[in-house]
Short mmCIF file of C-alpha atoms in Angstrom, two decimals:
data_model
loop_
_atom_site.label_atom_id
_atom_site.label_comp_id
_atom_site.label_asym_id
_atom_site.label_seq_id
_atom_site.Cartn_x
_atom_site.Cartn_y
_atom_site.Cartn_z
CA MET A 862 71.34 149.10 151.61
CA PRO A 863 69.87 152.13 149.76
CA ARG A 864 67.35 151.54 146.99
CA LEU A 865 68.98 151.46 143.56
CA PHE A 866 66.11 153.18 141.76
CA GLY A 867 65.58 156.86 142.48
CA THR A 868 62.62 159.04 141.59
CA ASP A 869 63.43 158.73 137.87
CA GLY A 870 65.26 155.49 137.19
CA VAL A 871 68.86 154.61 138.02
CA ARG A 872 71.28 157.51 137.73
CA GLY A 873 74.92 158.17 138.55
CA LEU A 874 78.40 158.97 137.27
CA ALA A 875 78.88 156.93 134.10
CA ASN A 876 81.54 154.21 134.28
CA LYS A 877 81.80 154.64 138.06
CA ASP A 878 78.30 154.43 139.55
CA LEU A 879 76.57 153.40 136.34
CA THR A 880 78.85 150.73 134.91
CA VAL A 881 78.63 148.35 131.96
CA GLU A 882 78.08 145.51 134.39
CA LEU A 883 75.19 147.30 136.11
CA ALA A 884 73.58 148.27 132.79
CA LEU A 885 73.87 144.70 131.53
CA GLY A 886 72.44 143.27 134.75
CA LEU A 887 69.55 145.73 134.88
CA ALA A 888 68.63 144.90 131.28
CA GLN A 889 68.70 141.17 131.98
CA ALA A 890 66.56 141.60 135.09
CA ALA A 891 64.15 143.93 133.29
CA ALA A 892 63.73 141.35 130.53
CA GLN A 893 62.45 138.86 133.10
CA VAL A 894 60.07 141.30 134.78
CA LEU A 895 58.80 143.42 131.91
CA GLY A 896 58.91 140.69 129.27
CA SER A 897 57.19 138.03 131.37
CA GLY A 898 53.80 138.45 129.68
CA ALA A 899 55.25 137.89 126.22
CA PHE A 900 57.32 134.91 127.33
CA GLU A 901 54.26 133.32 128.93
CA ALA A 902 52.36 133.83 125.66
CA GLY A 903 55.11 131.98 123.82
CA ARG A 904 56.64 134.90 121.93
CA ARG A 905 59.75 137.06 122.16
CA PRO A 906 59.14 140.44 123.82
CA THR A 907 59.94 143.64 121.94
CA ALA A 908 61.67 146.61 123.59
CA VAL A 909 62.37 150.13 122.31
CA LEU A 910 65.83 151.42 123.21
CA ALA A 911 66.81 155.10 122.99
CA ARG A 912 69.32 157.54 124.43
CA ASP A 913 70.32 161.19 124.60
CA PRO A 914 73.58 162.25 122.89
CA ARG A 915 75.95 162.17 125.87
CA VAL A 916 79.03 160.14 125.01
CA SER A 917 78.58 157.48 127.70
CA GLY A 918 75.19 156.64 126.26
CA GLU A 919 76.92 154.77 123.47
CA PHE A 920 78.48 152.09 125.64
CA ILE A 921 75.59 151.97 128.11
CA ALA A 922 73.07 151.49 125.31
CA ALA A 923 75.27 148.74 123.87
CA ALA A 924 75.32 146.99 127.24
CA VAL A 925 71.55 147.31 127.62
CA ALA A 926 70.95 145.99 124.11
CA ALA A 927 73.23 143.04 124.82
CA GLY A 928 71.47 142.27 128.10
CA LEU A 929 68.05 142.37 126.50
CA ALA A 930 68.93 140.37 123.38
CA SER A 931 70.82 137.74 125.39
CA SER A 932 67.64 137.32 127.45
CA GLY A 933 65.47 136.71 124.41
CA VAL A 934 64.15 140.25 123.81
CA ASP A 935 63.98 141.80 120.36
CA VAL A 936 65.44 145.31 120.51
CA LEU A 937 64.42 148.22 118.29
CA ASP A 938 67.22 150.78 118.63
CA ALA A 939 65.81 154.28 118.05
CA GLY A 940 69.16 156.01 118.59
CA VAL A 941 69.21 159.59 119.90
CA ILE A 942 65.65 160.78 120.53
CA PRO A 943 63.88 162.56 123.43
CA THR A 944 62.61 160.59 126.42
CA PRO A 945 58.96 161.37 125.58
CA ALA A 946 59.58 160.12 122.04
CA ALA A 947 60.69 156.77 123.44
CA ALA A 948 57.58 156.60 125.63
CA PHE A 949 55.36 157.44 122.65
CA LEU A 950 56.98 154.85 120.39
CA ILE A 951 56.52 152.07 122.93
CA ALA A 952 52.78 152.70 122.85
CA ASP A 953 52.66 153.42 119.12
CA ILE A 954 54.07 150.07 118.03
CA GLY A 955 52.71 148.05 120.95
CA ALA A 956 56.14 147.18 122.36
CA ASP A 957 56.27 145.29 125.63
CA PHE A 958 58.54 147.85 127.30
CA GLY A 959 61.31 150.32 126.63
CA VAL A 960 64.57 151.73 127.96
CA MET A 961 65.82 155.32 127.82
CA ILE A 962 69.48 156.09 128.50
CA SER A 963 69.64 159.64 129.86
CA ALA A 964 70.50 161.74 132.89
CA SER A 965 68.04 164.44 131.79
CA HIS A 966 69.24 167.90 132.93
CA ASN A 967 72.44 166.58 134.59
CA ALA A 968 75.91 167.36 133.24
CA ALA A 969 77.52 165.11 130.63
CA PRO A 970 79.57 162.86 132.97
CA ASP A 971 76.35 161.53 134.53
CA ASN A 972 73.96 159.12 132.89
CA GLY A 973 70.90 157.12 133.78
CA ILE A 974 68.63 154.25 132.80
CA LYS A 975 64.86 154.72 132.75
CA PHE A 976 62.47 151.86 132.10
CA PHE A 977 58.98 152.18 130.65
CA ALA A 978 56.29 149.53 130.80
CA SER A 979 53.90 148.73 127.95
CA GLY A 980 51.96 151.77 126.82
CA GLY A 981 55.00 153.97 127.51
CA ARG A 982 54.22 154.33 131.20
CA LYS A 983 56.76 154.77 133.97
CA LEU A 984 57.23 151.83 136.29
CA ALA A 985 55.48 151.46 139.61
CA ASP A 986 57.75 151.03 142.64
CA GLU A 987 56.78 147.37 142.83
CA LEU A 988 58.13 146.65 139.34
CA GLU A 989 61.36 148.52 140.04
CA ASP A 990 61.79 146.52 143.25
CA ARG A 991 61.31 143.26 141.34
CA ILE A 992 63.96 144.28 138.80
CA GLU A 993 66.37 145.21 141.57
CA ALA A 994 65.71 141.91 143.39
CA LEU A 995 66.62 139.93 140.24
CA LEU A 996 69.74 141.96 139.49
CA HIS A 997 72.16 139.42 140.93
CA GLY A 998 70.02 136.32 140.46
CA PRO A 999 69.83 133.71 137.66
CA LYS A 1000 69.35 135.15 134.17
CA LEU A 1001 67.43 133.98 131.14
CA THR A 1002 69.72 132.11 128.73
CA PRO A 1003 67.89 131.26 125.52
CA LEU A 1004 69.86 129.45 122.81
CA GLY A 1005 69.93 129.37 119.03
CA GLY A 1006 67.08 131.17 117.36
CA ASP A 1007 65.47 132.06 120.68
CA VAL A 1008 67.89 134.87 121.43
CA GLY A 1009 66.71 138.39 120.69
CA ARG A 1010 67.61 140.43 117.63
CA ILE A 1011 68.82 144.04 117.60
CA ARG A 1012 67.50 146.18 114.75
CA ARG A 1013 67.50 149.88 113.92
CA PHE A 1014 64.14 151.62 114.51
CA ALA A 1015 64.36 153.35 111.15
CA ASP A 1016 61.30 155.62 111.25
CA ALA A 1017 61.36 156.49 114.97
CA GLU A 1018 61.81 160.24 114.46
CA ASP A 1019 59.20 160.46 111.70
CA ARG A 1020 56.56 158.70 113.81
CA TYR A 1021 57.16 161.03 116.73
CA ILE A 1022 57.15 164.19 114.60
CA LEU A 1023 53.82 163.20 113.00
CA HIS A 1024 52.42 162.58 116.48
CA LEU A 1025 53.47 166.04 117.68
CA LEU A 1026 52.06 167.79 114.63
CA GLY A 1027 48.85 165.80 114.95
CA ALA A 1028 48.38 167.12 118.49
CA LEU A 1029 48.77 170.75 117.41
CA PRO A 1030 45.54 172.70 118.00
CA HIS A 1031 46.54 175.72 115.90
CA ARG A 1032 49.29 176.44 113.39
CA LEU A 1033 52.11 178.80 114.36
CA ASP A 1034 52.31 180.90 111.20
CA GLY A 1035 53.61 184.43 111.72
CA LEU A 1036 55.40 183.73 115.01
CA SER A 1037 59.19 183.78 115.44
CA ILE A 1038 60.76 181.50 118.04
CA VAL A 1039 64.22 180.94 119.42
CA LEU A 1040 64.70 177.29 120.37
CA ASP A 1041 67.38 176.19 122.84
CA CYS A 1042 67.89 172.46 122.41
CA ALA A 1043 70.46 172.15 125.25
CA HIS A 1044 72.86 170.31 122.89
CA GLY A 1045 70.61 167.38 123.70
CA ALA A 1046 68.07 164.96 122.31
CA ALA A 1047 65.78 167.71 121.00
CA ALA A 1048 68.38 168.99 118.52
CA GLY A 1049 67.33 166.68 115.69
CA ILE A 1050 63.57 167.03 116.16
CA SER A 1051 62.36 170.23 117.82
CA PRO A 1052 63.52 172.70 115.12
CA GLU A 1053 61.93 170.59 112.40
CA VAL A 1054 58.61 170.30 114.26
CA PHE A 1055 58.29 174.02 115.00
CA THR A 1056 59.22 174.85 111.41
CA ASP A 1057 56.70 172.36 110.01
CA ALA A 1058 54.09 173.92 112.32
CA GLY A 1059 54.59 177.26 110.56
CA ALA A 1060 56.92 179.20 112.87
CA THR A 1061 60.07 181.07 111.93
CA VAL A 1062 62.76 179.32 113.97
CA ILE A 1063 66.17 180.43 115.25
CA VAL A 1064 68.06 177.64 116.97
CA ILE A 1065 70.76 177.67 119.64
CA GLY A 1066 72.24 174.80 121.63
CA ASN A 1067 71.79 172.40 118.72
CA ASP A 1068 75.32 171.09 118.16
CA PRO A 1069 75.68 168.10 120.51
CA ASP A 1070 79.16 166.60 120.67
CA GLY A 1071 78.60 164.10 123.46
CA MET A 1072 80.05 166.28 126.20
CA ASN A 1073 78.33 169.66 125.90
CA ILE A 1074 74.81 168.57 126.82
CA ASN A 1075 73.21 171.10 129.25
CA ASP A 1076 76.52 172.98 129.40
CA GLY A 1077 75.50 176.61 129.80
CA VAL A 1078 72.40 176.06 127.69
CA GLY A 1079 68.92 174.61 128.01
CA SER A 1080 66.22 174.92 130.64
CA THR A 1081 68.73 175.20 133.50
CA HIS A 1082 70.64 178.09 131.85
CA LEU A 1083 68.21 180.55 130.28
CA GLU A 1084 70.57 183.51 129.94
CA SER A 1085 71.66 182.65 126.39
CA LEU A 1086 68.07 182.11 125.31
CA ALA A 1087 66.91 185.46 126.69
CA LYS A 1088 69.81 187.20 124.96
CA ALA A 1089 69.02 185.52 121.63
CA VAL A 1090 65.33 186.45 121.83
CA LEU A 1091 66.22 190.10 122.31
CA GLU A 1092 68.90 190.06 119.59
CA HIS A 1093 66.56 188.54 117.00
CA GLY A 1094 63.43 190.39 118.08
CA ALA A 1095 61.66 187.03 118.43
CA ASP A 1096 58.19 186.59 119.86
CA LEU A 1097 59.46 184.17 122.50
CA GLY A 1098 62.07 181.57 123.34
CA ILE A 1099 61.60 177.89 124.22
CA ALA A 1100 64.20 175.92 126.21
CA HIS A 1101 64.43 172.16 126.55
CA ASP A 1102 66.67 170.09 128.81
CA GLY A 1103 68.99 167.29 127.73
CA ASP A 1104 66.33 164.66 127.10
CA ALA A 1105 63.60 167.17 126.12
CA ASP A 1106 61.06 166.21 128.76
CA ARG A 1107 61.00 169.80 130.09
CA CYS A 1108 60.05 173.16 128.65
CA LEU A 1109 60.66 176.63 130.00
CA ALA A 1110 60.22 179.86 128.07
CA VAL A 1111 61.14 183.53 127.91
CA ASP A 1112 58.80 186.21 126.56
CA HIS A 1113 59.65 188.82 123.90
CA GLU A 1114 61.20 191.02 126.60
CA GLY A 1115 63.51 188.23 127.78
CA SER A 1116 61.61 187.55 131.02
CA LEU A 1117 61.49 183.99 132.39
CA VAL A 1118 58.27 182.01 132.08
CA ASP A 1119 58.42 178.97 134.37
CA GLY A 1120 56.43 175.76 134.49
CA ASP A 1121 53.78 177.16 136.82
CA GLN A 1122 53.06 180.00 134.41
CA ILE A 1123 52.95 177.64 131.44
CA MET A 1124 50.52 175.42 133.34
CA ALA A 1125 48.31 178.42 134.07
CA VAL A 1126 48.13 179.33 130.37
CA LEU A 1127 47.45 175.77 129.21
CA ALA A 1128 44.93 175.04 131.98
CA LEU A 1129 42.86 178.09 131.02
CA SER A 1130 43.07 177.17 127.34
CA LEU A 1131 41.95 173.60 127.97
CA ALA A 1132 39.18 174.74 130.30
CA GLU A 1133 37.91 177.24 127.72
CA ARG A 1134 37.75 174.46 125.13
CA GLY A 1135 36.08 172.00 127.54
CA MET A 1136 39.15 169.74 127.63
CA LEU A 1137 40.32 170.14 131.25
CA HIS A 1138 38.86 167.11 133.01
CA GLU A 1139 36.77 168.13 136.03
CA ARG A 1140 38.39 171.57 135.72
CA THR A 1141 41.33 170.22 137.71
CA LEU A 1142 45.05 170.92 137.38
CA VAL A 1143 47.60 168.71 139.16
CA ALA A 1144 50.63 170.61 140.49
CA THR A 1145 53.03 169.99 143.39
CA VAL A 1146 53.37 171.47 146.85
CA MET A 1147 56.27 173.55 145.50
CA SER A 1148 54.19 175.33 142.86
CA ASN A 1149 53.86 179.05 143.36
CA LEU A 1150 50.93 180.33 145.42
CA GLY A 1151 50.07 182.57 142.51
CA LEU A 1152 49.17 179.53 140.42
CA ARG A 1153 46.55 178.36 142.91
CA LEU A 1154 45.08 181.84 143.28
CA ALA A 1155 44.91 182.36 139.52
CA MET A 1156 43.17 179.03 139.04
CA GLU A 1157 40.73 179.70 141.86
CA ALA A 1158 39.77 182.97 140.18
CA HIS A 1159 38.75 180.94 137.11
CA ASP A 1160 36.99 178.14 139.01
CA ILE A 1161 39.79 175.62 138.39
CA ARG A 1162 40.81 173.31 141.22
CA VAL A 1163 44.53 172.76 141.89
CA LEU A 1164 45.33 169.31 143.24
CA GLN A 1165 48.72 169.26 144.97
CA ALA A 1166 50.97 166.21 144.71
CA LYS A 1167 54.35 165.48 146.26
CA VAL A 1168 57.41 166.84 144.48
CA GLY A 1169 58.40 164.64 141.55
CA ASP A 1170 56.82 164.03 138.16
CA ARG A 1171 55.99 160.44 139.08
CA TYR A 1172 53.75 161.67 141.90
CA VAL A 1173 52.09 164.19 139.58
CA LEU A 1174 51.47 161.38 137.12
CA GLU A 1175 50.08 159.09 139.82
CA ALA A 1176 47.58 161.76 140.87
CA MET A 1177 46.63 162.38 137.24
CA ASN A 1178 46.07 158.69 136.57
CA GLU A 1179 43.99 158.22 139.71
CA GLY A 1180 41.60 161.02 138.78
CA GLY A 1181 41.81 160.81 135.01
CA TYR A 1182 43.05 164.40 134.87
CA THR A 1183 44.38 165.87 131.66
CA LEU A 1184 47.06 168.34 132.77
CA GLY A 1185 49.71 168.38 135.46
CA GLY A 1186 53.28 169.38 136.05
CA GLU A 1187 56.02 171.07 138.01
CA GLN A 1188 57.57 174.50 138.25
CA SER A 1189 60.67 173.06 136.57
CA GLY A 1190 58.78 172.84 133.27
CA HIS A 1191 58.05 169.11 133.40
CA LEU A 1192 54.43 169.14 132.16
CA ILE A 1193 52.24 166.15 131.35
CA MET A 1194 49.39 166.48 128.87
CA ALA A 1195 47.59 163.16 129.29
CA ASP A 1196 45.55 163.42 126.10
CA HIS A 1197 48.76 163.27 124.07
CA ALA A 1198 51.54 161.80 126.24
CA THR A 1199 52.25 159.42 129.11
CA THR A 1200 55.15 161.46 130.47
CA GLY A 1201 56.51 165.01 130.41
CA ASP A 1202 57.17 166.23 126.87
CA GLY A 1203 59.03 169.51 126.41
CA ILE A 1204 58.46 169.75 122.66
CA LEU A 1205 54.74 169.04 123.01
CA THR A 1206 54.47 171.60 125.81
CA GLY A 1207 56.27 174.24 123.77
CA LEU A 1208 54.07 173.63 120.75
CA GLN A 1209 50.89 173.90 122.82
CA LEU A 1210 52.09 177.11 124.46
CA VAL A 1211 52.95 178.79 121.16
CA ALA A 1212 49.71 177.52 119.61
CA GLU A 1213 47.80 179.35 122.33
CA MET A 1214 49.61 182.55 121.36
CA ALA A 1215 48.60 181.97 117.74
CA ARG A 1216 45.01 181.10 118.66
CA THR A 1217 44.45 184.15 120.86
CA GLY A 1218 46.68 186.66 119.08
CA LYS A 1219 48.22 187.54 122.43
CA THR A 1220 51.88 187.84 123.38
CA LEU A 1221 53.31 185.39 125.87
CA LYS A 1222 53.63 188.23 128.37
CA GLU A 1223 49.91 188.93 128.05
CA LEU A 1224 48.99 185.27 128.44
CA VAL A 1225 51.05 184.69 131.58
CA GLY A 1226 49.68 187.92 133.05
CA VAL A 1227 46.76 185.85 134.29
CA MET A 1228 49.04 184.71 137.13
CA THR A 1229 50.80 186.91 139.67
CA VAL A 1230 54.04 185.21 140.67
CA PHE A 1231 54.63 185.55 144.40
CA PRO A 1232 58.25 186.23 145.41
CA GLN A 1233 59.70 182.92 146.51
CA ILE A 1234 62.93 181.76 148.13
CA MET A 1235 64.29 178.32 148.91
CA VAL A 1236 66.93 177.82 151.61
CA ASN A 1237 68.59 174.41 151.93
CA VAL A 1238 69.54 173.67 155.54
CA ARG A 1239 72.28 171.02 155.54
CA GLY A 1240 73.75 168.95 158.33
CA VAL A 1241 70.41 168.36 160.07
CA ASP A 1242 68.27 165.34 160.93
CA ARG A 1243 65.61 165.70 158.25
CA HIS A 1244 63.47 162.98 159.80
CA ARG A 1245 62.73 165.16 162.84
CA VAL A 1246 61.46 168.18 160.95
CA GLY A 1247 57.81 167.22 161.32
CA GLY A 1248 57.93 166.51 165.04
CA ASP A 1249 59.86 169.38 166.61
CA GLU A 1250 57.52 171.73 168.49
CA VAL A 1251 59.93 174.69 168.49
CA VAL A 1252 60.18 174.50 164.69
CA ALA A 1253 56.40 174.12 164.47
CA ASP A 1254 55.86 177.18 166.69
CA ALA A 1255 58.24 179.22 164.51
CA VAL A 1256 56.31 178.20 161.41
CA ARG A 1257 52.97 179.11 163.00
CA ALA A 1258 54.23 182.52 164.07
CA LEU A 1259 55.49 183.36 160.59
CA GLU A 1260 52.31 182.02 158.96
CA GLU A 1261 50.26 184.27 161.21
CA GLU A 1262 52.37 187.22 160.14
CA LEU A 1263 51.92 186.32 156.47
CA GLY A 1264 48.18 185.78 156.63
CA GLU A 1265 46.78 185.21 153.14
CA SER A 1266 49.68 186.99 151.45
CA GLY A 1267 52.07 184.04 151.35
CA ARG A 1268 52.90 180.58 152.61
CA ILE A 1269 55.64 178.49 154.20
CA LEU A 1270 56.72 174.96 153.38
CA LEU A 1271 59.26 172.78 155.14
CA ARG A 1272 60.26 169.66 153.25
CA ALA A 1273 62.78 166.99 154.12
CA SER A 1274 65.11 166.07 151.26
CA GLY A 1275 64.55 162.55 150.01
CA THR A 1276 68.24 161.86 149.41
CA GLU A 1277 70.38 164.09 151.64
CA PRO A 1278 70.57 165.12 155.34
CA MET A 1279 68.91 168.38 154.47
CA VAL A 1280 65.68 170.31 155.03
CA ARG A 1281 64.32 172.69 152.40
CA VAL A 1282 62.74 175.88 153.70
CA MET A 1283 60.48 177.57 151.16
CA VAL A 1284 58.76 180.91 151.78
CA GLU A 1285 56.46 182.89 149.51
CA ALA A 1286 55.41 186.43 150.39
CA ALA A 1287 54.03 189.57 148.83
CA ASP A 1288 57.55 191.01 148.48
CA GLN A 1289 61.04 189.52 148.19
CA PRO A 1290 62.58 191.13 151.32
CA THR A 1291 59.84 189.63 153.51
CA ALA A 1292 60.29 186.20 151.91
CA ASP A 1293 64.08 186.37 152.34
CA ARG A 1294 63.85 187.48 155.99
CA MET A 1295 61.37 184.81 156.98
CA ALA A 1296 63.18 182.00 155.16
CA HIS A 1297 66.48 182.73 156.84
CA GLU A 1298 64.85 183.17 160.26
CA LEU A 1299 63.19 179.78 159.93
CA ALA A 1300 66.34 178.19 158.53
CA ASP A 1301 68.23 179.35 161.63
CA VAL A 1302 65.63 177.71 163.88
CA VAL A 1303 65.82 174.46 161.91
CA LYS A 1304 69.61 174.49 162.06
CA ARG A 1305 69.69 175.05 165.85
CA ARG A 1306 67.03 172.45 166.63
CA LEU A 1307 67.87 169.66 164.19
CA ALA A 1308 71.66 169.87 163.89
CA VAL A 1309 73.49 166.55 163.83
#
């Protein structure tokens, strides 16, 4: 039976894969696992509950609240706020754990349930496995005054906004920004924060109706943002995803600035100010070769983790590193957050523009982005990709041709019968040719 928890909680089509019954059961099981310390100390645990604005979040949050309260957990309902806000609030008030209802950058019909432990930290696999094991077992059934209470977390947004502004290293006065809130959880917070920080703000994608989240807007659809930046003559654009844990940007010319480029800018800024621990940046194996070369040129080590923000976070925690992230714009700044925070990232990026007086285009010029292509090879046995000698020989031959001017990565999908072929090269035609040549070899050798 496949594991219920994926790389970022439990996710699926709302009311089909993610049902009321599943949400209720997960909440009851989580109460036993994540609230055990409080119960053993003779008190009721406290949990923060939040969601993004997709319509199914209303009934899923209600089911989660019911499951927690019926298990003896006091629930503070923060309503619609970003995922990183929920993580921050758990730590800020000393809650025992928290639950975020969101499917992040997915379309509106999907939804998900993410659990956070005390301190606002994502769960280790072992805790997720314990929750899953208790899903269909006996539940806690307190009676009378021992049941949990559900209350509104009245100042949730204010606490989070003050936290973001408190982390700002430089005001943003004189800069104009277009914000794309993806019709998501950032809509009620991000414009206010950037305005309070001193910027002139133009907002798009800030009219969530429950079904339009990520629909043609946000970090997965940057065309509207680029157009708005050019129309308004803004200094840059910032795009969030549905739950605002990601940040991508466009410069004043409408050119995309991805997570690797943002990491390069922030890593150099932190290093210059003596705030990049051991001069180390944590990225993933999918980050652009140009990031590593740019960091090497400034004596900054790039530590590569597996794809997935949880693996970036694990590597950061193990070494006590201060900055890490992914090309997708999911960046973690450990001095201020326990998870990716798109609003925090955007603020820090724009603050560096204000501090240096440089345009975003000038700042990201520190990194040369190598042309990159990803080819997904479907219908193959992904488990054999590391052991086939013909595939290995093909990779070696292409790597020899590339030399130091590029790289090749084969990666088995974690969820589908598919192998991802990624090639970076000095020019796009070379990258395209090599990727498709290698994809053909993989298809012939590993077809099922």
